[in-house]
Amino acid sequence: MAVGTKDLAPEQLRGLDDTKLADELKKAKEELFNLRFQSATGQLDNHGRLRAVKKDIARIYTEMRERELGIGSAPAAPKAPEKAEKVEKKAAKADKKADKAEKADKAEKKAKKADKAQEADA
């Protein structure tokens, strides 16, 4: 059986996004600092907890490194709505450009008709 916190199993770490992973790392480091301080002052009750927290920190660093190398990836669910919004914005911009192009074509046709009418009058 692996030593460590049940909340920080590798499967659960993979489910966290990068900011939450960094928060977990910060919490674990703070806990390790406090445990070391307790150990130095002789107040530490559970010496096994030091080992468990060190292993948790190592798991977090491993997950972060895997993501950095492209081996593992952060959860993709939150990214999908952002992409959908970007696609909608691009479509709206394309529609606006098409409307402007149509207006420009109409203006050009009116100008041509006016020129032809002036040539006919002359």
mmCIF file of C-alpha atoms in Angstrom, residues 16-28 60 64 67:
data_model
loop_
_atom_site.group_PDB
_atom_site.id
_atom_site.type_symbol
_atom_site.label_atom_id
_atom_site.label_comp_id
_atom_site.label_asym_id
_atom_site.label_seq_id
_atom_site.Cartn_x
_atom_site.Cartn_y
_atom_site.Cartn_z
ATOM 1 C CA LEU A 16 -7.195 18.838 -10.771
ATOM 2 C CA ASP A 17 -6.411 21.804 -12.984
ATOM 3 C CA ASP A 18 -3.048 23.569 -12.764
ATOM 4 C CA THR A 19 -4.091 26.227 -10.247
ATOM 5 C CA LYS A 20 -5.649 23.716 -7.862
ATOM 6 C CA LEU A 21 -2.574 21.527 -8.196
ATOM 7 C CA ALA A 22 -0.368 24.475 -7.224
ATOM 8 C CA ASP A 23 -2.652 25.172 -4.252
ATOM 9 C CA GLU A 24 -2.346 21.557 -3.089
ATOM 10 C CA LEU A 25 1.438 21.803 -3.384
ATOM 11 C CA LYS A 26 1.451 24.949 -1.268
ATOM 12 C CA LYS A 27 -0.724 23.296 1.411
ATOM 13 C CA ALA A 28 1.471 20.204 1.500
ATOM 14 C CA ILE A 60 2.252 16.628 -7.055
ATOM 15 C CA MET A 64 3.183 18.878 -12.788
ATOM 16 C CA ARG A 67 1.944 17.981 -17.800
#
